[in-house]
Amino acid sequence: MTQVTEQVKAYGNVINGESVPAQDGATTTSIDPATGETWAVIPSSSIEDAEQVIQAARGAFENWSSLSARTRGDYLRKVGDMISEHATELLELETRNNGWVLDEYGYLAEVLKQVWYDAAGSAALLGSQGRTVQMGTGDFGFTLRKPYGVVVGILPWNAPLFTFTIKAAYALAAGNTVVMKPSESAAVGSLRYGELISKILPPGVLNVISGSGRVIGDYLVAHKEVNKVSLTGSIGTAEMITKATAKSPKSLIFELGGKSPNIVFEDADIEQAAHGLISGIFTRNSGQLCVSGSRMLIQRTIYDKVIAHMKELMTDSEFVKHGDTLDKNNTMGPIANEAQYKKVCSYIDETAKDAYEVVFGGKYGGEHVLPGQPEYANGYWVAPTLVKVTDNNQKLCREEIFGPVAVAIPFDTEEEAIQIANDTSFGLAAGVWTKDLGRAHRLIDKLQAGNVWVNTYARVGVDLPFSGVKESGYGSDSILEYTQEKACVINIR
Ligand code: NAD
């Protein structure tokens, strides 16, 4: 059993405003993916803990939902204020959790704050979101926006604090109480975040429980007293949740994966586009981003030029710097956990096949990616890897890898680019690089994706919805999605 020491801290579940261990005392370890070493101990919760957390949220619902929306907004604004004070601690925990280099995270504290403030403001407006309906029958109809009840948020390991925030802030603003279930491989930041938030909100309004998805995740989502589930995760988990909720149907939001095309036309600003292709996958959490532009579609006339430029940048040791994830000078971190590391490595092995031509990368392991730095030898390091592909049917073009591995596919015409881009079961995001405004609009119209970016990539904001189409899911974490419209009719005859 791992000893709790000054270096290895223990974190608890957050239930009814208290930070508590699992009832049976079971724990698991949190591994720093940069070094492979244990750095924290977290609860390995059981069904008994899951039941307790649901009852805590259920018990707090009546009072929380009865507050005026403005009062709830006041609470949420205080949560936003709290983030400034604890940003450094939270971001460091997140970085040690999942290897996202701290420098890239700089913006995150601002985004989290913005979401809490936006949710606070939206709460104040919620009372005016109902509709009046002239029924023409001597009846007066109107609708009210009511909260669902208990909302369970199921979080992925790649962006725990962000997904925690967009789910919790809007669900709470709408009057729901919440249970957050972070990924067992990256729960520390969420447990500490929940502890800080629970000191601001009434007990039981926001709870956090850490444990296995198959055990407590499944129990939480199937529970009859849970009214809504919002998952950010993989299509496999969405399938399990769909089955688990079949006997107690509830409203679902699924924010799932992608195999997103990032398309460069010959009229684009090549320098800008090359940087956009790179930051769309490699230098953004080492490709562990749902919207990663993992399929680079490049017009044949500029294909070699763009690839050569990317190679020049990605083999420049000043541009790509692996190493200590807390060092702001580094630009790329490791893969977040062992299971995902093994998965990404299997795709790197796949690149050795004849169907692919490796442009750069193609290696993994601390000793190869960070040679001469033994402290990283057991970390989950993968070199950013680009392969040339001619056929979108190849395995690397079809499966979500969720790591720094991208394919470059040539195309000749706009129609062909659209056809290849849409030839995937996913539909989360797409990028388009062109100076032709008409073309940009045609692609926005035709691309099957929940998010399309032109001459930029992965730009999300509190003012815009974020969701996918096809197997990338449905629904979006927003205040209205956390309310249900109640229809009312008064007989005025
Ligand atoms: P995952 O699906 O393996 O796990 C997500 C969460 O589901 C974890 O908390 C896990 O414990 C839980 N879970 C697993 N089985 C469960 C079950 N039977 N019932 C309830 N919960 C269960 O995903 P991951 O590997 O943590 O994250 C990577 C995936 O998330 C990728 O597919 C990525 O594209 C996707 N993602 C999507 C978005 C988005 O907004 N669309 C954002 C980030 C990540």
Coordinates of N, CA and C and ligand atoms in Angstrom, one line a residue, residues 154-158 181-184 211-214 217-218 221 231-234 237 240-241 255-258 290 400 402 428 466, ligand 1:
I154 N -19.8 13.0 -15.8 CA -18.8 11.9 -16.0 C -17.6 12.6 -16.8
L155 N -16.5 12.6 -16.2 CA -15.4 13.4 -16.8 C -14.3 12.6 -17.4
P156 N -13.6 13.1 -18.4 CA -12.5 12.3 -19.0 C -11.2 12.7 -18.3
W157 N -10.1 12.1 -18.7 CA -8.8 12.4 -18.0 C -8.1 13.5 -18.7
N158 N -8.5 13.9 -19.9 CA -7.6 14.8 -20.6 C -7.9 16.3 -20.2
K181 N -18.0 12.8 -11.4 CA -17.2 11.6 -11.3 C -16.0 11.8 -12.2
P182 N -14.8 12.2 -11.7 CA -13.7 12.3 -12.6 C -13.1 11.0 -13.0
S183 N -12.3 11.0 -14.0 CA -11.6 9.7 -14.4 C -10.7 9.2 -13.3
E184 N -10.7 7.9 -13.1 CA -9.9 7.3 -12.0 C -8.4 7.6 -12.3
G211 N -13.5 7.0 -8.5 CA -13.6 5.6 -8.5 C -13.7 5.1 -9.9
S212 N -13.8 3.7 -10.1 CA -13.8 3.1 -11.4 C -15.1 3.4 -12.1
G213 N -15.0 3.7 -13.4 CA -16.2 3.9 -14.2 C -17.1 2.7 -14.3
R214 N -16.5 1.5 -14.4 CA -17.3 0.3 -14.5 C -18.1 0.0 -13.2
G217 N -19.3 4.5 -11.7 CA -19.8 5.3 -12.8 C -21.2 4.6 -13.3
D218 N -21.1 3.3 -13.5 CA -22.3 2.6 -13.9 C -23.4 2.7 -12.9
V221 N -25.0 6.4 -13.0 CA -25.8 6.8 -14.1 C -27.1 6.0 -14.2
L231 N -21.9 13.1 -20.1 CA -20.6 12.5 -20.2 C -19.7 13.2 -21.2
T232 N -18.4 13.4 -20.8 CA -17.4 13.8 -21.8 C -16.5 12.6 -21.8
G233 N -16.4 11.9 -22.9 CA -15.6 10.6 -22.9 C -15.7 10.0 -24.2
S234 N -15.5 8.7 -24.2 CA -15.4 8.0 -25.5 C -16.7 7.4 -25.9
T237 N -17.8 4.4 -23.8 CA -18.5 4.7 -22.6 C -19.9 5.2 -22.8
M240 N -22.0 2.2 -23.1 CA -22.3 1.5 -21.8 C -23.4 2.4 -21.0
I241 N -23.3 3.7 -21.1 CA -24.2 4.5 -20.4 C -25.6 4.4 -21.0
E255 N -20.6 14.2 -25.0 CA -19.6 14.9 -25.7 C -18.4 13.9 -25.9
L256 N -18.3 13.4 -27.2 CA -17.5 12.3 -27.4 C -16.2 12.6 -28.3
G257 N -15.7 11.6 -28.9 CA -14.4 11.8 -29.6 C -14.5 12.3 -31.0
G258 N -13.4 12.3 -31.7 CA -13.4 12.8 -33.1 C -12.2 12.3 -33.9
C290 N -10.1 16.3 -27.6 CA -11.1 15.7 -28.4 C -11.2 16.3 -29.8
E400 N -9.9 7.0 -33.6 CA -9.4 8.1 -32.8 C -8.2 7.5 -32.0
F402 N -5.9 9.7 -30.1 CA -5.9 10.5 -28.9 C -4.5 10.6 -28.4
L428 N -17.0 15.9 -34.9 CA -16.8 16.9 -33.8 C -16.3 18.3 -34.3
F466 N -20.9 24.1 -27.8 CA -19.9 23.1 -28.2 C -20.5 21.7 -28.2
Ligands
NAD1 P1 -13.6 7.2 -21.3 O1 -14.8 7.2 -22.0 O2 -12.7 6.1 -21.2 O3 -13.8 7.7 -19.7 C1 -14.6 8.8 -19.4 C2 -15.2 8.7 -18.1 O4 -16.2 7.7 -18.1 C3 -14.3 8.3 -16.9 O5 -14.6 9.1 -15.8 C4 -14.6 6.8 -16.7 O6 -14.4 6.4 -15.4 C5 -16.1 6.8 -17.0 N1 -16.7 5.5 -17.3 C6 -16.1 4.5 -17.9 N2 -17.0 3.5 -17.9 C7 -18.2 3.9 -17.4 C8 -19.5 3.3 -17.3 N3 -19.7 2.1 -17.6 N4 -20.4 4.1 -16.7 C9 -20.2 5.4 -16.3 N5 -19.0 6.0 -16.5 C10 -18.0 5.2 -17.0 O7 -12.8 8.5 -21.8 P2 -11.3 9.0 -21.5 O8 -10.4 8.0 -22.0 O9 -11.3 9.4 -20.1 O10 -11.2 10.3 -22.3 C11 -10.9 10.3 -23.7 C12 -12.1 10.4 -24.6 O11 -12.9 11.5 -24.2 C13 -11.8 10.6 -26.0 O12 -12.6 9.8 -26.8 C14 -12.0 12.0 -26.3 O13 -12.2 12.4 -27.6 C15 -13.2 12.3 -25.4 N6 -13.3 13.7 -25.1 C16 -14.4 14.4 -25.6 C17 -14.5 15.8 -25.4 C18 -15.6 16.6 -26.0 O14 -16.0 17.6 -25.4 N7 -16.3 16.1 -27.0 C19 -13.6 16.4 -24.5 C20 -12.6 15.7 -24.0 C21 -12.4 14.3 -24.2

